């Protein structure tokens, strides 16, 4: 974890990972709302 050259790479991976989790949570929330309406 002491490499300045890979700092940006890890940052991009973290952003993509967080974005994926947020998208998954949003998708699950939408499905839950759809199930409640049905």
Short mmCIF file of C-alpha atoms in Angstrom, two decimals, residues 17-34:
data_model
loop_
_atom_site.label_atom_id
_atom_site.label_comp_id
_atom_site.label_asym_id
_atom_site.label_seq_id
_atom_site.Cartn_x
_atom_site.Cartn_y
_atom_site.Cartn_z
CA UNK A 17 -16.57 -0.91 -6.25
CA UNK A 18 -18.60 1.69 -4.31
CA UNK A 19 -20.61 2.59 -7.42
CA UNK A 20 -21.41 -1.08 -7.96
CA UNK A 21 -22.58 -1.48 -4.36
CA UNK A 22 -24.77 1.64 -4.62
CA UNK A 23 -26.26 0.40 -7.89
CA UNK A 24 -26.97 -3.01 -6.34
CA UNK A 25 -28.59 -1.43 -3.27
CA UNK A 26 -30.71 0.87 -5.47
CA UNK A 27 -31.78 -2.12 -7.60
CA UNK A 28 -32.74 -4.14 -4.51
CA UNK A 29 -34.69 -1.15 -3.15
CA UNK A 30 -36.62 -0.79 -6.42
CA UNK A 31 -37.40 -4.52 -6.45
CA UNK A 32 -38.56 -4.33 -2.82
CA UNK A 33 -40.88 -1.42 -3.66
CA UNK A 34 -42.24 -3.34 -6.66
#
